Amino acid sequence: MNRSKHSFFHLLTVSSFVLLSHSVFAAKVTLEPSSWGLEEGKACVDCHAKSSAGLTHQWKNSAHAQANVNCLDCHQAYEDDADAIEHEGSVIATIVSPKDCGRCHTAELKQQQGSVHTKAVSIINNRMPALAEHFGSLSINDAGCAKCHGSKVIVRGDGTLDPSTWPNSGIGRINPDGSKGSCSACHGRHQFSKAQAREPAACTYCHSGPDSPDKSIYETSKHGMMYEAHKADMNMDSDSWVAGKDYSAAPTCVSCHMGAAGKMKSTHDVGMRDSWNLNEAVSTQQYLVIFADGEKRELSSSDPIPRKGESISKMDGTMGKVKAVASPKRRRAAMTKTCLECHSKNFANNAMKQFDEVVKLYNEKYGKPSRDIMQALYAENILTPLPFDEPVEISYWNLWHKGGTRARHGAAMGSPSDTWKGMADVGSLFYGKFLPQVRKVAGAEKGDALIKQYINESEHHQWLNHPAKANPILGYGKGSSNED
Ligand code: HEC
Ligand code: HEC
Ligand code: HEC
Ligand code: HEC
Ligand code: HEC
Ligand code: HEC
Ligand code: HEC
Ligand code: HEC
């Protein structure tokens, strides 16, 4: 085991590309072994072996128990722990936050903090507070949204945790000590195993359901097919897990979004290698800005791109000094590095080109025109500003969020089934619901004018200008449809 003190300093001096591809150091634990295995912690094990035998058993089978890291080493309370409680003669906190784990796992903490996962609570407020309120309610938030996105944990006066906010291990949980996220979102407790976190299920627990089609996409991709057939050859519990070296049967989510490949090390920042934003109404390519304090934010390629050393506003509105900027091209190059362990360069680049073309088609044919029409309807007060109170708003949301996301993610991750399902949903919604609802809400004359302005002039919708053609769907014109 290598426990040498690795340096923060190194991380602060590397260039943006190095940050993407070599930023991570293998499991080096920052503290010296003599600083854990607290004597007082042995009593916890003895008593909990009776009072909660299952939990203690999980711990006994963990790398932590083997390395002599005990209950108190993780659960001891610190000065900034609002949730410190007196328990059987020790001061402990039930919540073990990323900051607590980060005492020993500095590198993982550093990568995880500032990553897109830690923004998962604020993204709801930034983008779609109405979604939770109008479609759901507080109870749906507590048992639904917050389970994946994370709660803001509230500590009551006596140090106990408010039951509407905990238990929770959401990916962006706001902890009493101010840190964000929950390491046990992926590393189930009390084993905290890396093998288990490499499984697709560690991600699809959240990356499924209305907001994320990725479970279905992976399962209907060739990668998912090969993974299913060759699970036993994946070498999941190997210490080192480098694509092409330690396994080759198939990539999992982790291989592409976090994993090591060639000289590129593994990272706990899952968003590093993504060049687009595929979960918005219109996709744009994204620069990643890394601040001196480790915070990060994405900027669209149409925004002004800052230089190193400049001060710009961070996601939370405060100013930060730019340490490095990674372009969409760099981020794509990092992702493609993984492919190259198992595929040729032409193969990987062509696959990426097929994906990018689907994103562009979606943007130009459906994403932009529907967005522009919606903006016009709001600007002219034809729609109220209140989201979701008019049918066309619901169709628009389903168009980009449900169908549009599925099609774009499907193409990104090699599922022909979901690419087509997503695009078929987009097309049916667009022509079958959205456009008729625009005519209805705006009136036929205004509606037709908007449709003409944004749709009819576009090359993508020229087929609408040939209404007299035979209709093979109804069986008419059979045998004649190829004649012209
Ligand atoms: C003499 C027995 C005993 C000892 C010693 C003991 N515990 Fe407990 N602990 C319990 C019992 C019993 C519960 C469950 C109480 C309950 O169900 O409400 C508990 C509950 C807990 C909880 C959950 C609190 C919550 O908010 O739900 C944590 C965390 C915990 N113990 C950690 C520790 C740690 C760390 C130590 C060592 C410093 C320790 N315990 C020592 C018996 C013990
Ligand atoms: C590697 C760090 C770590 C170690 C070691 C550890 N825990 Fe925990 N424990 C956690 C985390 C993380 C949670 C989840 C709490 C949260 O953040 O929501 C937790 C939760 C708990 C809970 C409350 C959740 C539940 O399922 O009831 C109890 C009780 C508990 N731990 C007891 C123990 C005991 C007893 C030991 C020793 C046998 C122990 N822990 C060792 C990290 C640790
Ligand atoms: C099963 C886990 C899960 C649940 C439950 C969940 N989400 Fe999400 N949500 C995700 C994931 C995963 C993403 C990221 C999708 C991506 O980036 O492709 C996401 C993305 C989002 C986004 C940003 C992108 C978008 O799709 O609009 C918003 C806003 C959002 N969720 C709000 C909510 C709200 C509000 C609720 C509850 C009413 C909720 N989510 C419930 C997992 C979940
Ligand atoms: C998004 C899921 C996810 C979250 C959240 C997560 N991890 Fe991990 N972690 C993984 C995966 C997957 C691996 C294995 C990576 C690999 O081998 O490429 C891993 C590996 C590790 C390792 C072993 C590293 C090694 O090289 O042996 C440590 C230590 C670790 N994580 C700590 C943490 C800590 C601390 C946190 C919270 C700050 C955390 N993890 C949060 C998924 C996650
Ligand atoms: C007191 C120091 C300490 C704390 C606190 C700590 N760990 Fe560890 N962790 C270790 C040591 C030591 C190892 C074993 C390292 C090795 O085998 O190379 C380890 C190993 C791991 C591994 C690799 C497990 C495997 O399958 O090989 C993961 C994942 C991990 N820790 C996650 C966490 C998480 C998550 C937390 C917080 C809930 C945490 N650790 C808190 C010291 C700590
Ligand atoms: C506990 C829930 C949860 C788990 C587990 C989880 N995620 Fe996420 N993930 C989310 C949410 C919520 C978002 C959206 C956050 C945002 O956009 O701010 C997200 C966003 C992402 C993104 C989008 C990054 C970007 O560029 O926009 C990627 C990629 C991702 N997750 C990969 C993974 C992988 C790989 C795993 C498993 C190792 C994983 N996630 C596990 C909830 C989760
Ligand atoms: C073969 C590699 C590969 C595998 C396996 C894979 N992904 Fe992806 N994923 C990609 C690529 C490539 C993109 C698009 C990146 C870009 O934007 O350039 C992507 C995009 C995403 C996004 C959207 C990020 C964004 O840009 O908005 C999420 C979320 C995501 N993947 C999660 C997952 C999950 C969860 C799994 C497993 C169920 C998974 N991925 C499996 C390669 C992979
Ligand atoms: C760990 C090895 C591995 C990695 C990494 C990997 N793949 Fe694959 N990929 C495979 C295997 C195995 C197959 C199935 C080959 C077959 O029989 O068609 C496959 C199949 C594919 C297919 C379907 C090919 C076809 O003929 O229909 C595409 C597309 C693809 N991969 C793209 C990618 C991209 C893009 C990346 C990187 C983001 C990537 N792969 C990363 C192993 C890998």
mmCIF file of C-alpha atoms in Angstrom, residues 185-446:
data_model
loop_
_atom_site.group_PDB
_atom_site.id
_atom_site.type_symbol
_atom_site.label_atom_id
_atom_site.label_comp_id
_atom_site.label_asym_id
_atom_site.label_seq_id
_atom_site.Cartn_x
_atom_site.Cartn_y
_atom_site.Cartn_z
ATOM 1 C CA ALA A 185 -24.292 7.359 -3.371
ATOM 2 C CA CYS A 186 -22.071 4.976 -5.373
ATOM 3 C CA HIS A 187 -20.040 3.148 -2.686
ATOM 4 C CA GLY A 188 -22.733 1.315 -0.747
ATOM 5 C CA ARG A 189 -22.065 1.194 2.977
ATOM 6 C CA HIS A 190 -20.623 -0.302 5.031
ATOM 7 C CA GLN A 191 -18.371 -2.052 2.590
ATOM 8 C CA PHE A 192 -17.378 0.974 0.518
ATOM 9 C CA SER A 193 -16.087 -1.230 -2.253
ATOM 10 C CA LYS A 194 -14.620 0.004 -5.511
ATOM 11 C CA ALA A 195 -15.622 -3.210 -7.340
ATOM 12 C CA GLN A 196 -19.286 -2.586 -6.544
ATOM 13 C CA ALA A 197 -19.045 1.053 -7.719
ATOM 14 C CA ARG A 198 -17.656 -0.060 -11.100
ATOM 15 C CA GLU A 199 -20.914 -1.901 -11.868
ATOM 16 C CA PRO A 200 -23.420 -0.131 -14.153
ATOM 17 C CA ALA A 201 -26.014 -0.522 -11.365
ATOM 18 C CA ALA A 202 -24.053 1.955 -9.210
ATOM 19 C CA CYS A 203 -25.022 4.588 -11.785
ATOM 20 C CA THR A 204 -28.387 3.357 -13.082
ATOM 21 C CA TYR A 205 -29.886 3.605 -9.590
ATOM 22 C CA CYS A 206 -30.196 7.294 -10.549
ATOM 23 C CA HIS A 207 -29.530 7.268 -14.289
ATOM 24 C CA SER A 208 -32.936 5.794 -15.093
ATOM 25 C CA GLY A 209 -36.479 7.139 -14.926
ATOM 26 C CA PRO A 210 -37.884 10.313 -16.519
ATOM 27 C CA ASP A 211 -34.711 12.419 -16.258
ATOM 28 C CA SER A 212 -32.224 9.921 -17.572
ATOM 29 C CA PRO A 213 -32.603 7.225 -20.240
ATOM 30 C CA ASP A 214 -29.083 5.866 -19.685
ATOM 31 C CA LYS A 215 -30.007 2.524 -18.106
ATOM 32 C CA SER A 216 -32.142 1.531 -21.056
ATOM 33 C CA ILE A 217 -29.536 2.886 -23.484
ATOM 34 C CA TYR A 218 -26.683 0.928 -21.976
ATOM 35 C CA GLU A 219 -28.701 -2.268 -21.854
ATOM 36 C CA THR A 220 -29.657 -1.949 -25.535
ATOM 37 C CA SER A 221 -26.139 -1.018 -26.703
ATOM 38 C CA LYS A 222 -23.609 -3.512 -27.985
ATOM 39 C CA HIS A 223 -21.504 -2.641 -24.956
ATOM 40 C CA GLY A 224 -24.348 -3.667 -22.649
ATOM 41 C CA MET A 225 -24.831 -6.843 -24.645
ATOM 42 C CA MET A 226 -21.164 -7.785 -24.313
ATOM 43 C CA TYR A 227 -21.081 -6.820 -20.632
ATOM 44 C CA GLU A 228 -24.057 -9.097 -19.913
ATOM 45 C CA ALA A 229 -22.374 -12.016 -21.661
ATOM 46 C CA HIS A 230 -18.920 -11.521 -20.172
ATOM 47 C CA LYS A 231 -19.509 -10.132 -16.682
ATOM 48 C CA ALA A 232 -17.262 -12.804 -15.237
ATOM 49 C CA ASP A 233 -14.298 -11.594 -17.308
ATOM 50 C CA MET A 234 -14.572 -7.974 -16.236
ATOM 51 C CA ASN A 235 -12.048 -8.316 -13.415
ATOM 52 C CA MET A 236 -14.148 -5.935 -11.330
ATOM 53 C CA ASP A 237 -12.334 -6.478 -8.048
ATOM 54 C CA SER A 238 -8.878 -5.910 -9.423
ATOM 55 C CA ASP A 239 -6.880 -3.223 -7.649
ATOM 56 C CA SER A 240 -5.916 -1.603 -10.928
ATOM 57 C CA TRP A 241 -8.743 -1.335 -13.516
ATOM 58 C CA VAL A 242 -7.363 0.052 -16.739
ATOM 59 C CA ALA A 243 -9.404 -0.480 -19.940
ATOM 60 C CA GLY A 244 -7.605 -2.733 -22.391
ATOM 61 C CA LYS A 245 -5.138 -3.892 -19.739
ATOM 62 C CA ASP A 246 -7.156 -5.247 -16.823
ATOM 63 C CA TYR A 247 -10.333 -5.920 -18.849
ATOM 64 C CA SER A 248 -11.460 -5.775 -22.467
ATOM 65 C CA ALA A 249 -14.836 -7.519 -22.740
ATOM 66 C CA ALA A 250 -16.877 -4.300 -22.629
ATOM 67 C CA PRO A 251 -16.862 -0.819 -21.123
ATOM 68 C CA THR A 252 -19.247 0.043 -18.248
ATOM 69 C CA CYS A 253 -20.482 3.592 -17.497
ATOM 70 C CA VAL A 254 -17.444 3.993 -15.279
ATOM 71 C CA SER A 255 -14.970 3.007 -18.026
ATOM 72 C CA CYS A 256 -16.034 5.892 -20.262
ATOM 73 C CA HIS A 257 -16.951 8.567 -17.695
ATOM 74 C CA MET A 258 -14.446 7.932 -14.903
ATOM 75 C CA GLY A 259 -12.133 5.049 -15.686
ATOM 76 C CA ALA A 260 -8.456 4.742 -16.473
ATOM 77 C CA ALA A 261 -7.300 3.993 -20.039
ATOM 78 C CA GLY A 262 -3.708 3.884 -21.210
ATOM 79 C CA LYS A 263 -1.910 6.694 -19.425
ATOM 80 C CA MET A 264 -5.141 8.479 -18.598
ATOM 81 C CA LYS A 265 -5.961 7.982 -14.925
ATOM 82 C CA SER A 266 -9.347 7.471 -13.351
ATOM 83 C CA THR A 267 -11.293 10.537 -12.107
ATOM 84 C CA HIS A 268 -14.158 11.185 -9.671
ATOM 85 C CA ASP A 269 -15.367 14.080 -11.834
ATOM 86 C CA VAL A 270 -17.888 12.315 -14.080
ATOM 87 C CA GLY A 271 -18.524 15.362 -16.289
ATOM 88 C CA MET A 272 -14.894 16.004 -17.336
ATOM 89 C CA ARG A 273 -15.062 14.054 -20.592
ATOM 90 C CA ASP A 274 -18.438 15.345 -21.854
ATOM 91 C CA SER A 275 -18.273 17.898 -24.667
ATOM 92 C CA TRP A 276 -22.006 18.685 -25.086
ATOM 93 C CA ASN A 277 -24.828 19.475 -22.686
ATOM 94 C CA LEU A 278 -27.287 16.803 -23.714
ATOM 95 C CA ASN A 279 -29.918 17.549 -21.070
ATOM 96 C CA GLU A 280 -31.062 20.941 -22.308
ATOM 97 C CA ALA A 281 -33.631 22.055 -24.876
ATOM 98 C CA VAL A 282 -30.868 22.903 -27.361
ATOM 99 C CA SER A 283 -27.400 21.355 -27.035
ATOM 100 C CA THR A 284 -24.294 23.485 -27.244
ATOM 101 C CA GLN A 285 -20.673 22.494 -26.859
ATOM 102 C CA GLN A 286 -19.283 23.196 -23.418
ATOM 103 C CA TYR A 287 -16.037 24.644 -22.127
ATOM 104 C CA LEU A 288 -15.065 23.570 -18.623
ATOM 105 C CA VAL A 289 -13.654 26.326 -16.442
ATOM 106 C CA ILE A 290 -11.634 25.196 -13.426
ATOM 107 C CA PHE A 291 -11.145 27.761 -10.657
ATOM 108 C CA ALA A 292 -8.180 28.105 -8.346
ATOM 109 C CA ASP A 293 -10.232 26.830 -5.385
ATOM 110 C CA GLY A 294 -11.285 23.647 -7.225
ATOM 111 C CA GLU A 295 -14.787 24.876 -8.137
ATOM 112 C CA LYS A 296 -15.868 24.372 -11.748
ATOM 113 C CA ARG A 297 -18.431 25.685 -14.166
ATOM 114 C CA GLU A 298 -19.362 25.045 -17.763
ATOM 115 C CA LEU A 299 -19.659 27.757 -20.407
ATOM 116 C CA SER A 300 -21.384 27.372 -23.722
ATOM 117 C CA SER A 301 -19.187 27.753 -26.815
ATOM 118 C CA SER A 302 -21.198 30.886 -27.655
ATOM 119 C CA ASP A 303 -20.199 32.581 -24.351
ATOM 120 C CA PRO A 304 -17.004 34.629 -24.059
ATOM 121 C CA ILE A 305 -14.290 32.190 -22.973
ATOM 122 C CA PRO A 306 -12.080 33.483 -20.144
ATOM 123 C CA ARG A 307 -8.295 33.240 -19.994
ATOM 124 C CA LYS A 308 -6.189 31.703 -17.288
ATOM 125 C CA GLY A 309 -5.820 34.135 -14.371
ATOM 126 C CA GLU A 310 -8.989 36.101 -15.192
ATOM 127 C CA SER A 311 -11.725 36.495 -12.552
ATOM 128 C CA ILE A 312 -15.238 35.469 -13.527
ATOM 129 C CA SER A 313 -18.350 34.541 -11.590
ATOM 130 C CA LYS A 314 -18.723 30.996 -10.318
ATOM 131 C CA MET A 315 -21.950 28.984 -10.312
ATOM 132 C CA ASP A 316 -22.925 30.421 -6.923
ATOM 133 C CA GLY A 317 -22.440 34.019 -8.137
ATOM 134 C CA THR A 318 -19.212 34.744 -6.212
ATOM 135 C CA MET A 319 -16.066 35.627 -8.168
ATOM 136 C CA GLY A 320 -13.283 33.123 -8.776
ATOM 137 C CA LYS A 321 -9.889 33.101 -10.402
ATOM 138 C CA VAL A 322 -9.611 30.893 -13.486
ATOM 139 C CA LYS A 323 -6.916 28.234 -13.166
ATOM 140 C CA ALA A 324 -7.520 26.328 -16.394
ATOM 141 C CA VAL A 325 -10.002 26.058 -19.256
ATOM 142 C CA ALA A 326 -10.671 22.810 -21.096
ATOM 143 C CA SER A 327 -12.207 23.180 -24.562
ATOM 144 C CA PRO A 328 -14.938 20.830 -25.834
ATOM 145 C CA LYS A 329 -12.309 19.386 -28.175
ATOM 146 C CA ARG A 330 -10.012 18.500 -25.283
ATOM 147 C CA ARG A 331 -12.880 16.938 -23.384
ATOM 148 C CA ARG A 332 -13.830 14.895 -26.421
ATOM 149 C CA ALA A 333 -10.202 13.797 -26.846
ATOM 150 C CA ALA A 334 -10.197 12.528 -23.251
ATOM 151 C CA MET A 335 -13.389 10.524 -23.831
ATOM 152 C CA THR A 336 -12.042 9.102 -27.092
ATOM 153 C CA LYS A 337 -8.896 7.904 -25.343
ATOM 154 C CA THR A 338 -11.025 5.247 -23.680
ATOM 155 C CA CYS A 339 -12.415 3.993 -26.994
ATOM 156 C CA LEU A 340 -8.922 3.642 -28.433
ATOM 157 C CA GLU A 341 -8.062 0.881 -25.985
ATOM 158 C CA CYS A 342 -10.585 -1.388 -27.712
ATOM 159 C CA HIS A 343 -11.236 0.221 -31.118
ATOM 160 C CA SER A 344 -9.280 1.823 -33.945
ATOM 161 C CA LYS A 345 -8.989 5.590 -34.276
ATOM 162 C CA ASN A 346 -11.133 5.737 -37.426
ATOM 163 C CA PHE A 347 -13.772 3.574 -35.817
ATOM 164 C CA ALA A 348 -13.962 5.761 -32.704
ATOM 165 C CA ASN A 349 -13.896 9.066 -34.590
ATOM 166 C CA ASN A 350 -16.571 7.906 -37.017
ATOM 167 C CA ALA A 351 -18.777 6.705 -34.165
ATOM 168 C CA MET A 352 -18.422 10.149 -32.549
ATOM 169 C CA LYS A 353 -19.261 11.811 -35.866
ATOM 170 C CA GLN A 354 -22.469 9.774 -36.171
ATOM 171 C CA PHE A 355 -23.372 10.922 -32.653
ATOM 172 C CA ASP A 356 -22.585 14.601 -33.295
ATOM 173 C CA GLU A 357 -24.716 14.524 -36.465
ATOM 174 C CA VAL A 358 -27.739 13.337 -34.489
ATOM 175 C CA VAL A 359 -27.263 16.183 -31.980
ATOM 176 C CA LYS A 360 -27.029 18.711 -34.807
ATOM 177 C CA LEU A 361 -30.084 17.297 -36.568
ATOM 178 C CA TYR A 362 -32.096 17.382 -33.337
ATOM 179 C CA ASN A 363 -30.994 20.986 -32.682
ATOM 180 C CA GLU A 364 -31.746 22.327 -36.150
ATOM 181 C CA LYS A 365 -34.861 20.371 -37.017
ATOM 182 C CA TYR A 366 -36.692 20.407 -33.676
ATOM 183 C CA GLY A 367 -34.792 21.956 -30.743
ATOM 184 C CA LYS A 368 -34.238 25.468 -32.093
ATOM 185 C CA PRO A 369 -37.530 25.976 -33.990
ATOM 186 C CA SER A 370 -39.640 24.802 -31.041
ATOM 187 C CA ARG A 371 -37.626 26.929 -28.612
ATOM 188 C CA ASP A 372 -37.965 29.997 -30.881
ATOM 189 C CA ILE A 373 -41.705 29.507 -31.263
ATOM 190 C CA MET A 374 -42.086 29.170 -27.479
ATOM 191 C CA GLN A 375 -40.059 32.346 -26.959
ATOM 192 C CA ALA A 376 -42.290 34.208 -29.432
ATOM 193 C CA LEU A 377 -45.422 32.957 -27.654
ATOM 194 C CA TYR A 378 -44.098 34.195 -24.302
ATOM 195 C CA ALA A 379 -42.858 37.497 -25.739
ATOM 196 C CA GLU A 380 -46.284 38.256 -27.186
ATOM 197 C CA ASN A 381 -48.081 37.263 -23.960
ATOM 198 C CA ILE A 382 -49.919 34.500 -25.792
ATOM 199 C CA LEU A 383 -48.673 32.185 -23.043
ATOM 200 C CA THR A 384 -48.642 33.086 -19.352
ATOM 201 C CA PRO A 385 -45.175 33.003 -17.761
ATOM 202 C CA LEU A 386 -46.379 30.226 -15.405
ATOM 203 C CA PRO A 387 -44.839 26.930 -16.562
ATOM 204 C CA PHE A 388 -47.015 23.890 -17.336
ATOM 205 C CA ASP A 389 -50.446 25.559 -17.126
ATOM 206 C CA GLU A 390 -50.928 25.365 -20.914
ATOM 207 C CA PRO A 391 -50.888 22.084 -22.868
ATOM 208 C CA VAL A 392 -48.315 23.346 -25.370
ATOM 209 C CA GLU A 393 -45.829 23.842 -22.514
ATOM 210 C CA ILE A 394 -46.178 20.195 -21.546
ATOM 211 C CA SER A 395 -45.730 19.044 -25.140
ATOM 212 C CA TYR A 396 -42.662 21.254 -25.473
ATOM 213 C CA TRP A 397 -41.154 19.843 -22.280
ATOM 214 C CA ASN A 398 -41.753 16.252 -23.383
ATOM 215 C CA LEU A 399 -40.358 17.055 -26.811
ATOM 216 C CA TRP A 400 -36.899 18.080 -25.643
ATOM 217 C CA HIS A 401 -36.750 16.450 -22.235
ATOM 218 C CA LYS A 402 -38.201 13.030 -22.936
ATOM 219 C CA GLY A 403 -37.747 12.326 -26.630
ATOM 220 C CA GLY A 404 -34.910 14.757 -27.304
ATOM 221 C CA THR A 405 -32.776 13.549 -24.414
ATOM 222 C CA ARG A 406 -33.326 9.896 -25.282
ATOM 223 C CA ALA A 407 -32.368 10.413 -28.927
ATOM 224 C CA ARG A 408 -29.217 12.395 -28.108
ATOM 225 C CA HIS A 409 -28.058 10.111 -25.284
ATOM 226 C CA GLY A 410 -28.929 7.069 -27.391
ATOM 227 C CA ALA A 411 -26.667 8.232 -30.191
ATOM 228 C CA ALA A 412 -23.897 9.170 -27.732
ATOM 229 C CA MET A 413 -23.811 5.708 -26.214
ATOM 230 C CA GLY A 414 -24.575 3.422 -29.111
ATOM 231 C CA SER A 415 -28.197 2.359 -28.666
ATOM 232 C CA PRO A 416 -29.929 2.314 -32.059
ATOM 233 C CA SER A 417 -33.155 1.378 -30.305
ATOM 234 C CA ASP A 418 -33.232 4.425 -28.018
ATOM 235 C CA THR A 419 -31.894 6.775 -30.687
ATOM 236 C CA TRP A 420 -34.830 5.903 -32.887
ATOM 237 C CA LYS A 421 -37.374 5.701 -30.066
ATOM 238 C CA GLY A 422 -36.294 9.161 -28.914
ATOM 239 C CA MET A 423 -36.437 10.664 -32.400
ATOM 240 C CA ALA A 424 -39.761 8.950 -33.154
ATOM 241 C CA ASP A 425 -41.159 10.510 -29.954
ATOM 242 C CA VAL A 426 -39.788 13.925 -30.904
ATOM 243 C CA GLY A 427 -41.264 13.744 -34.413
ATOM 244 C CA SER A 428 -44.691 12.570 -33.253
ATOM 245 C CA LEU A 429 -44.865 15.209 -30.552
ATOM 246 C CA PHE A 430 -43.654 17.980 -32.819
ATOM 247 C CA TYR A 431 -45.984 17.403 -35.770
ATOM 248 C CA GLY A 432 -48.828 15.687 -33.911
ATOM 249 C CA LYS A 433 -49.161 17.841 -30.790
ATOM 250 C CA PHE A 434 -46.839 20.804 -30.573
ATOM 251 C CA LEU A 435 -47.674 22.467 -33.925
ATOM 252 C CA PRO A 436 -51.455 21.930 -33.635
ATOM 253 C CA GLN A 437 -51.328 23.333 -30.072
ATOM 254 C CA VAL A 438 -49.377 26.371 -31.272
ATOM 255 C CA ARG A 439 -52.134 27.053 -33.840
ATOM 256 C CA LYS A 440 -54.753 26.561 -31.165
ATOM 257 C CA VAL A 441 -53.238 28.817 -28.534
ATOM 258 C CA ALA A 442 -52.086 31.537 -30.948
ATOM 259 C CA GLY A 443 -55.096 31.349 -33.299
ATOM 260 C CA ALA A 444 -54.916 29.922 -36.827
ATOM 261 C CA GLU A 445 -53.591 33.042 -38.496
ATOM 262 C CA LYS A 446 -50.846 33.881 -35.987
#
